[in-house]
Structures are given as structure tokens and as C-alpha cells.
């Protein structure tokens, strides 16, 4: 059996921290209420700010199975909920014919049972699980079409699906549902009403530094501070895609692999592809702009140290 649900906001924050997820109190509060009220958690924010990680950490911390439905354009019921195993049904029909079965109705009833059903993520999440209700991650919902959103309404409100040949399948105990969206389009209000909503923003410098300490413990203290300051400065630039926390962690990991102890202009230029994912952004930052940002953050750091003394 998995771990019990947290009993307070502090317990929720501690649960996340124990799995190296550094959350602010407002996120811990919303997550606690979501668990307490049995309502889906809808997380929205820019790509790479840690939305998906919340579901992963929750499953790990609670000892529950994580069932992930990765959304994409064209996602339908057969890929999200269930599909009949048609090849196996055909084999069963042929075997019945070979045995001389005359009752077609009996044969038809026999091939529309659970034995011939292929369960997709949502149906799997409604089934009982050994460690307790699983965590169902519906990731990047904004990539799907609106009709699929409408289909989710029954699931998110009643935790059940209707299979015409079998009837209603309802979860004995509802799964813990986490939905994420990168906000490439607006999600319908009807779906949001069934959830508790939270916008995950880019972290403050202090929180991002703590994340680096936990995720890349081998990164030099000075290097970590410069990486965070540089990334925070980049987010003020007019870029097509600002770097998320995931890119910050990747960049720190890459620089540790290169045995860097501090940021240098040449190193920044050579590794910008770890941090930025569009050539226009890289071309804009590489060279004089990167050097200027580095000078600025070092100047600010020196001024702050002088004030502290």
C-alpha cells in the first residue's frame, strides 16, 4: 500500500521537498486542497517550468503508479481509453466456426468482454491498483482537439467512462488527476471548472538556485549562482522561447561535464544550444550580448557583496 495523503499544507510541501521538488507555498496549498477535495489539479504555465514533474514527484512520494496520457492533435478514445482487440476477436470467431458454433448471438457476446479489451491510460487509471489509486497525468492537454476535451468531462466529474458493449466503468476510488497545459490555446471553461487551477511561473532566483543545488549537487557554488543570474537575465530579453527550469538544470549539468567553475564568454557561446532551442535566439544572444549580460550580473554581484560588507 502506498503512503497516505498529506494531512496539511506543510506536509504537502515536505512531501514535494523530500523528492527534490522545490515548490512555493501557494502550489503546495493548491495541491493539498486538490488531494483533500478529490478534485483534478490543472497546471498551466510555460514549457519547462515543472508542471509534469509535479505528477511524477507525487506518484513517487505517495508510492502510487503513474499513468501518463501524452496528448497530441488527433488523440481519440481508442488511444486514450480503450480499443477492442479485433485480431484476437477474429481468431475467436474462426475457432467458433471451426467448432460448429451455430448461435451467432452467443459468439458475438463472447467476444465483447474484458478479455478482448485493450485498456488505454484512462481506463487503466479507473481500475483498482495494488498501491492505491494511481496518479493519472494528462500531459499537454492543449495539444488535443476540443472534442477530446468534451469527452474528458464525464471522466473528470464522475471518474467513469461508458463502453457501449459493457456499460459504465466507474473507479471504486478516484485516481489522483494532474492535467498540464502549455497554454498554446485556451482550455474550455467547462473542463477548468472541474479542476483546481494553478499557474506555475518561472521561479525566483533564490528558488531556482535551490533547485540547482538539489538537482545538480556537483555544480560549483559560484557557477550555480552565475548560471541562475544569467538565466534570470535572459528571461528579461525579447526571445522567442525563454529558457525554463529544465534548461537551467541541463545547462548546469553540461557545464559540470565540462569541468567549468564559473561562466566564461567562450563557454557560454559554445553551450547556448543547451539553454536556447531556437537559432534566432542563439544568434541574438551569442557574442556581445552574452558578454554584456555576464558583465552585468558580475557587476551586480560585486555591488551586492560590497553592500553586505
CSV table of C-alpha atoms in Angstrom, one decimal:
chain,number,residue,atom,x,y,z
A,1,UNK,CA,0.0,0.0,0.0
A,2,UNK,CA,1.3,3.5,-0.8
A,3,UNK,CA,1.9,6.4,1.5
A,4,UNK,CA,-1.2,8.2,3.0
A,5,UNK,CA,-2.2,11.5,1.6
A,6,UNK,CA,-0.6,14.5,3.4
A,7,UNK,CA,-2.7,16.0,6.3
A,8,UNK,CA,-1.7,19.6,5.9
A,9,UNK,CA,-0.1,22.2,3.6
A,10,UNK,CA,3.2,21.8,5.4
A,11,UNK,CA,3.1,18.0,5.0
A,12,UNK,CA,2.4,18.5,1.3
A,13,UNK,CA,5.4,20.9,0.9
A,14,UNK,CA,7.6,18.5,2.8
A,15,UNK,CA,6.4,15.6,0.6
A,16,UNK,CA,7.5,17.5,-2.5
A,17,UNK,CA,10.8,18.7,-1.0
A,18,UNK,CA,11.6,15.1,0.0
A,19,UNK,CA,11.6,14.2,-3.7
A,20,UNK,CA,13.7,17.3,-4.5
A,21,UNK,CA,10.8,19.4,-5.9
A,22,UNK,CA,11.1,22.9,-4.6
A,23,UNK,CA,7.6,24.4,-4.6
A,24,UNK,CA,6.4,27.7,-3.3
A,25,UNK,CA,3.6,27.6,-0.6
A,26,UNK,CA,0.8,28.6,-3.0
A,27,UNK,CA,1.5,25.5,-5.1
A,28,UNK,CA,1.7,23.3,-2.0
A,29,UNK,CA,-1.6,24.8,-0.9
A,30,UNK,CA,-3.4,24.1,-4.2
A,31,UNK,CA,-2.0,20.6,-4.4
A,32,UNK,CA,-3.1,19.9,-0.8
A,33,UNK,CA,-6.6,21.1,-1.5
A,34,UNK,CA,-6.8,19.1,-4.7
A,35,UNK,CA,-5.9,15.9,-2.8
A,36,UNK,CA,-8.2,16.7,0.1
A,37,UNK,CA,-11.2,17.6,-2.1
A,38,UNK,CA,-10.6,14.8,-4.6
A,39,UNK,CA,-10.5,17.3,-7.5
A,40,UNK,CA,-8.2,17.2,-10.5
A,41,UNK,CA,-5.3,19.6,-10.5
A,42,UNK,CA,-5.0,21.7,-13.6
A,43,UNK,CA,-1.4,23.2,-14.0
A,44,UNK,CA,-0.8,25.8,-16.6
A,45,UNK,CA,2.5,27.6,-17.5
A,46,UNK,CA,5.3,27.9,-19.9
A,47,UNK,CA,7.1,24.8,-21.1
A,48,UNK,CA,9.9,23.6,-18.8
A,49,UNK,CA,8.7,25.2,-15.5
A,50,UNK,CA,8.0,21.8,-13.8
A,51,UNK,CA,4.3,21.1,-14.4
A,52,UNK,CA,4.8,17.4,-15.5
A,53,UNK,CA,7.3,17.0,-12.7
A,54,UNK,CA,4.6,17.6,-10.1
A,55,UNK,CA,2.7,14.5,-11.1
A,56,UNK,CA,5.9,12.4,-11.3
A,57,UNK,CA,7.0,13.5,-7.8
A,58,UNK,CA,3.5,13.0,-6.4
A,59,UNK,CA,3.5,9.4,-7.7
A,60,UNK,CA,7.0,8.8,-6.3
A,61,UNK,CA,6.3,10.4,-2.9
A,62,UNK,CA,3.0,8.6,-2.4
A,63,UNK,CA,4.2,5.2,-3.8
A,64,UNK,CA,1.5,5.2,-6.4
A,65,UNK,CA,1.6,4.1,-10.0
A,66,UNK,CA,2.0,6.9,-12.5
A,67,UNK,CA,-0.2,6.5,-15.6
A,68,UNK,CA,0.6,9.1,-18.3
A,69,UNK,CA,-1.6,10.1,-21.2
A,70,UNK,CA,0.6,12.2,-23.5
A,71,UNK,CA,-1.8,14.4,-25.6
A,72,UNK,CA,-1.4,15.2,-29.2
A,73,UNK,CA,-3.5,16.5,-32.1
A,74,UNK,CA,-5.9,13.8,-33.2
A,75,UNK,CA,-5.9,11.9,-29.9
A,76,UNK,CA,-9.1,9.9,-29.7
A,77,UNK,CA,-10.9,7.4,-27.5
A,78,UNK,CA,-9.2,4.3,-29.0
A,79,UNK,CA,-5.8,5.7,-27.9
A,80,UNK,CA,-6.8,7.3,-24.7
A,81,UNK,CA,-9.4,5.0,-23.2
A,82,UNK,CA,-9.9,1.6,-24.8
A,83,UNK,CA,-9.8,-0.4,-28.0
A,84,UNK,CA,-11.2,-3.8,-28.9
A,85,UNK,CA,-8.6,-6.4,-29.9
A,86,UNK,CA,-10.0,-7.0,-33.3
A,87,UNK,CA,-7.4,-9.6,-34.5
A,88,UNK,CA,-8.0,-11.7,-31.4
A,89,UNK,CA,-11.8,-11.4,-31.8
A,90,UNK,CA,-11.4,-12.6,-35.4
A,91,UNK,CA,-9.4,-15.6,-34.3
A,92,UNK,CA,-12.1,-16.4,-31.7
A,93,UNK,CA,-14.8,-16.2,-34.4
A,94,UNK,CA,-12.9,-18.6,-36.6
A,95,UNK,CA,-12.4,-21.0,-33.8
A,96,UNK,CA,-16.1,-20.9,-33.0
A,97,UNK,CA,-16.9,-21.5,-36.7
A,98,UNK,CA,-14.5,-24.4,-36.8
A,99,UNK,CA,-16.2,-25.9,-33.7
A,100,UNK,CA,-19.5,-25.6,-35.4
A,101,UNK,CA,-21.0,-22.9,-33.2
A,102,UNK,CA,-24.4,-22.1,-34.6
A,103,UNK,CA,-25.5,-19.4,-32.1
A,104,UNK,CA,-24.2,-16.2,-33.6
A,105,UNK,CA,-25.5,-14.1,-30.8
A,106,UNK,CA,-23.6,-16.2,-28.3
A,107,UNK,CA,-20.4,-15.8,-30.3
A,108,UNK,CA,-20.9,-12.0,-30.5
A,109,UNK,CA,-21.5,-11.7,-26.8
A,110,UNK,CA,-18.4,-13.8,-26.1
A,111,UNK,CA,-16.0,-11.5,-28.0
A,112,UNK,CA,-17.2,-8.3,-26.3
A,113,UNK,CA,-15.8,-9.0,-22.8
A,114,UNK,CA,-12.9,-7.7,-20.8
A,115,UNK,CA,-10.7,-10.5,-22.2
A,116,UNK,CA,-10.8,-8.8,-25.6
A,117,UNK,CA,-10.4,-5.2,-24.3
A,118,UNK,CA,-7.2,-3.3,-24.7
A,119,UNK,CA,-7.0,-0.8,-21.9
A,120,UNK,CA,-5.5,2.6,-22.6
A,121,UNK,CA,-4.3,5.1,-19.9
A,122,UNK,CA,-7.6,6.5,-18.8
A,123,UNK,CA,-9.3,3.1,-18.4
A,124,UNK,CA,-6.2,1.8,-16.6
A,125,UNK,CA,-6.4,4.7,-14.2
A,126,UNK,CA,-10.0,3.7,-13.3
A,127,UNK,CA,-9.0,0.2,-12.4
A,128,UNK,CA,-8.0,-0.8,-8.8
A,129,UNK,CA,-4.3,-0.6,-8.2
A,130,UNK,CA,-2.3,-2.5,-5.5
A,131,UNK,CA,-0.6,0.6,-4.1
A,132,UNK,CA,-3.8,2.7,-4.0
A,133,UNK,CA,-5.4,5.0,-6.6
A,134,UNK,CA,-2.8,5.9,-9.2
A,135,UNK,CA,-1.7,9.3,-10.4
A,136,UNK,CA,-3.2,10.0,-13.8
A,137,UNK,CA,-1.1,12.6,-15.7
A,138,UNK,CA,-2.9,14.1,-18.7
A,139,UNK,CA,0.0,15.9,-20.2
A,140,UNK,CA,-0.2,18.9,-22.5
A,141,UNK,CA,-3.9,18.9,-22.9
A,142,UNK,CA,-3.7,22.0,-25.1
A,143,UNK,CA,-2.3,19.8,-27.9
A,144,UNK,CA,-5.5,17.9,-28.3
A,145,UNK,CA,-8.7,18.8,-30.2
A,146,UNK,CA,-11.7,20.4,-28.4
A,147,UNK,CA,-13.9,17.3,-28.9
A,148,UNK,CA,-11.5,15.3,-26.8
A,149,UNK,CA,-11.8,17.9,-24.1
A,150,UNK,CA,-15.5,17.4,-24.1
A,151,UNK,CA,-15.0,13.7,-23.7
A,152,UNK,CA,-13.0,14.2,-20.6
A,153,UNK,CA,-15.8,16.0,-18.8
A,154,UNK,CA,-17.5,12.7,-17.8
A,155,UNK,CA,-14.2,11.3,-16.6
A,156,UNK,CA,-13.2,14.4,-14.5
A,157,UNK,CA,-16.6,14.8,-12.8
A,158,UNK,CA,-17.7,11.2,-12.2
A,159,UNK,CA,-14.5,9.3,-12.8
A,160,UNK,CA,-16.3,6.9,-15.1
A,161,UNK,CA,-16.4,6.0,-18.8
A,162,UNK,CA,-19.1,4.4,-20.8
A,163,UNK,CA,-18.3,1.5,-23.1
A,164,UNK,CA,-21.3,0.7,-25.2
A,165,UNK,CA,-20.8,-3.1,-25.2
A,166,UNK,CA,-20.0,-3.3,-21.5
A,167,UNK,CA,-21.8,-0.4,-19.8
A,168,UNK,CA,-20.4,2.1,-17.3
A,169,UNK,CA,-16.9,1.5,-15.8
A,170,UNK,CA,-16.5,3.6,-12.7
A,171,UNK,CA,-13.5,3.9,-10.4
A,172,UNK,CA,-14.0,2.4,-6.9
A,173,UNK,CA,-11.6,5.1,-5.7
A,174,UNK,CA,-10.9,8.0,-8.0
A,175,UNK,CA,-7.4,8.4,-9.3
A,176,UNK,CA,-5.3,11.5,-8.5
A,177,UNK,CA,-5.5,13.5,-11.7
A,178,UNK,CA,-3.0,16.1,-12.8
A,179,UNK,CA,-3.6,17.9,-16.1
A,180,UNK,CA,-1.0,20.2,-17.7
A,181,UNK,CA,-1.2,22.8,-20.4
A,182,UNK,CA,1.4,25.0,-22.0
A,183,UNK,CA,-1.4,27.4,-23.0
A,184,UNK,CA,-0.8,27.2,-26.7
A,185,UNK,CA,-4.6,27.5,-26.8
A,186,UNK,CA,-7.3,28.2,-24.2
A,187,UNK,CA,-8.9,25.2,-22.5
A,188,UNK,CA,-12.7,25.3,-22.2
A,189,UNK,CA,-14.2,26.7,-19.0
A,190,UNK,CA,-16.3,23.6,-18.5
A,191,UNK,CA,-13.2,21.5,-18.1
A,192,UNK,CA,-11.5,24.0,-15.8
A,193,UNK,CA,-14.5,24.2,-13.6
A,194,UNK,CA,-14.0,20.6,-12.7
A,195,UNK,CA,-10.4,21.2,-11.6
A,196,UNK,CA,-8.4,23.3,-9.1
A,197,UNK,CA,-6.3,25.7,-11.2
A,198,UNK,CA,-2.7,26.8,-10.6
A,199,UNK,CA,-0.3,28.8,-12.9
A,200,UNK,CA,3.3,27.8,-12.5
A,201,UNK,CA,5.5,30.7,-13.3
A,202,UNK,CA,9.3,30.9,-13.7
A,203,UNK,CA,10.9,30.6,-10.2
A,204,UNK,CA,12.6,33.4,-8.4
A,205,UNK,CA,16.4,33.5,-8.4
A,206,UNK,CA,16.5,32.1,-4.8
A,207,UNK,CA,14.2,29.2,-5.6
A,208,UNK,CA,15.9,28.4,-8.9
A,209,UNK,CA,19.3,28.3,-7.0
A,210,UNK,CA,17.8,25.9,-4.5
A,211,UNK,CA,16.5,23.7,-7.4
A,212,UNK,CA,20.0,23.6,-8.9
A,213,UNK,CA,21.5,22.7,-5.5
A,214,UNK,CA,19.2,19.7,-5.3
A,215,UNK,CA,19.2,18.6,-9.0
A,216,UNK,CA,22.9,19.3,-9.8
A,217,UNK,CA,24.7,18.9,-6.4
A,218,UNK,CA,28.1,18.7,-8.1
A,219,UNK,CA,27.8,22.2,-9.6
A,220,UNK,CA,30.2,24.7,-8.0
A,221,UNK,CA,28.5,27.3,-5.8
A,222,UNK,CA,29.8,30.2,-7.8
A,223,UNK,CA,28.9,28.6,-11.1
A,224,UNK,CA,25.4,27.8,-9.8
A,225,UNK,CA,24.9,31.4,-8.8
A,226,UNK,CA,26.1,32.7,-12.1
A,227,UNK,CA,24.0,30.3,-14.1
A,228,UNK,CA,20.9,31.3,-12.3
A,229,UNK,CA,21.7,35.0,-12.6
A,230,UNK,CA,22.4,34.6,-16.4
A,231,UNK,CA,19.2,32.6,-17.0
A,232,UNK,CA,17.1,35.1,-15.0
A,233,UNK,CA,18.6,37.9,-17.1
A,234,UNK,CA,17.8,36.0,-20.3
A,235,UNK,CA,14.2,35.8,-19.3
A,236,UNK,CA,14.1,39.6,-19.5
A,237,UNK,CA,15.3,39.5,-23.1
A,238,UNK,CA,13.0,39.5,-26.1
A,239,UNK,CA,13.4,35.9,-27.0
A,240,UNK,CA,11.1,33.6,-29.0
A,241,UNK,CA,11.4,30.9,-26.2
A,242,UNK,CA,12.7,31.8,-22.8
A,243,UNK,CA,14.7,29.1,-21.0
A,244,UNK,CA,12.7,27.1,-18.5
A,245,UNK,CA,13.9,25.4,-15.3
A,246,UNK,CA,14.6,22.2,-17.2
A,247,UNK,CA,17.0,24.1,-19.5
A,248,UNK,CA,18.7,25.6,-16.4
A,249,UNK,CA,19.3,22.2,-15.0
A,250,UNK,CA,20.5,20.8,-18.3
A,251,UNK,CA,22.9,23.8,-18.7
A,252,UNK,CA,24.3,23.3,-15.3
A,253,UNK,CA,24.8,19.6,-15.9
A,254,UNK,CA,26.5,20.3,-19.2
A,255,UNK,CA,28.9,22.9,-17.6
A,256,UNK,CA,29.8,20.4,-14.8
A,257,UNK,CA,30.6,17.9,-17.5
A,258,UNK,CA,33.0,20.5,-19.0
A,259,UNK,CA,34.6,21.0,-15.6
A,260,UNK,CA,33.6,24.7,-15.6
A,261,UNK,CA,33.9,26.5,-12.3
A,262,UNK,CA,32.5,29.8,-13.5
A,263,UNK,CA,30.9,31.3,-16.6
A,264,UNK,CA,33.2,32.5,-19.3
A,265,UNK,CA,32.1,34.1,-22.6
A,266,UNK,CA,33.6,31.4,-24.8
A,267,UNK,CA,31.9,28.6,-22.7
A,268,UNK,CA,28.6,30.4,-22.9
A,269,UNK,CA,28.8,30.8,-26.7
A,270,UNK,CA,29.7,27.1,-27.1
A,271,UNK,CA,26.9,25.8,-24.9
A,272,UNK,CA,24.0,28.1,-25.8
A,273,UNK,CA,22.3,25.2,-27.6
A,274,UNK,CA,21.7,23.5,-24.3
A,275,UNK,CA,19.9,26.6,-23.0
A,276,UNK,CA,18.1,28.0,-26.0
A,277,UNK,CA,16.2,26.0,-28.6
A,278,UNK,CA,15.8,28.4,-31.5
A,279,UNK,CA,18.6,29.5,-33.8
A,280,UNK,CA,17.3,33.1,-33.8
A,281,UNK,CA,17.5,33.3,-30.1
A,282,UNK,CA,21.0,31.8,-30.1
A,283,UNK,CA,22.2,34.2,-32.7
A,284,UNK,CA,20.7,37.1,-30.8
A,285,UNK,CA,22.5,36.2,-27.5
A,286,UNK,CA,25.8,34.7,-28.7
A,287,UNK,CA,28.8,37.0,-28.6
A,288,UNK,CA,28.5,40.6,-27.4
A,289,UNK,CA,25.0,40.2,-25.8
A,290,UNK,CA,26.2,37.2,-23.8
A,291,UNK,CA,29.3,39.0,-22.7
A,292,UNK,CA,27.3,42.1,-21.7
A,293,UNK,CA,24.9,40.0,-19.6
A,294,UNK,CA,27.8,38.3,-17.9
A,295,UNK,CA,29.5,41.6,-17.1
A,296,UNK,CA,26.2,43.0,-15.8
A,297,UNK,CA,25.5,40.1,-13.4
A,298,UNK,CA,29.1,40.1,-12.1
A,299,UNK,CA,28.9,43.8,-11.5
A,300,UNK,CA,25.6,43.4,-9.7
A,301,UNK,CA,27.2,40.6,-7.6
A,302,UNK,CA,30.2,42.7,-6.7
A,303,UNK,CA,27.9,45.6,-5.7
A,304,UNK,CA,25.8,43.3,-3.5
A,305,UNK,CA,28.9,41.9,-1.8
A,306,UNK,CA,30.1,45.4,-1.1
A,307,UNK,CA,26.8,46.4,0.4
A,308,UNK,CA,26.8,43.2,2.6
A,309,UNK,CA,30.3,44.1,3.9
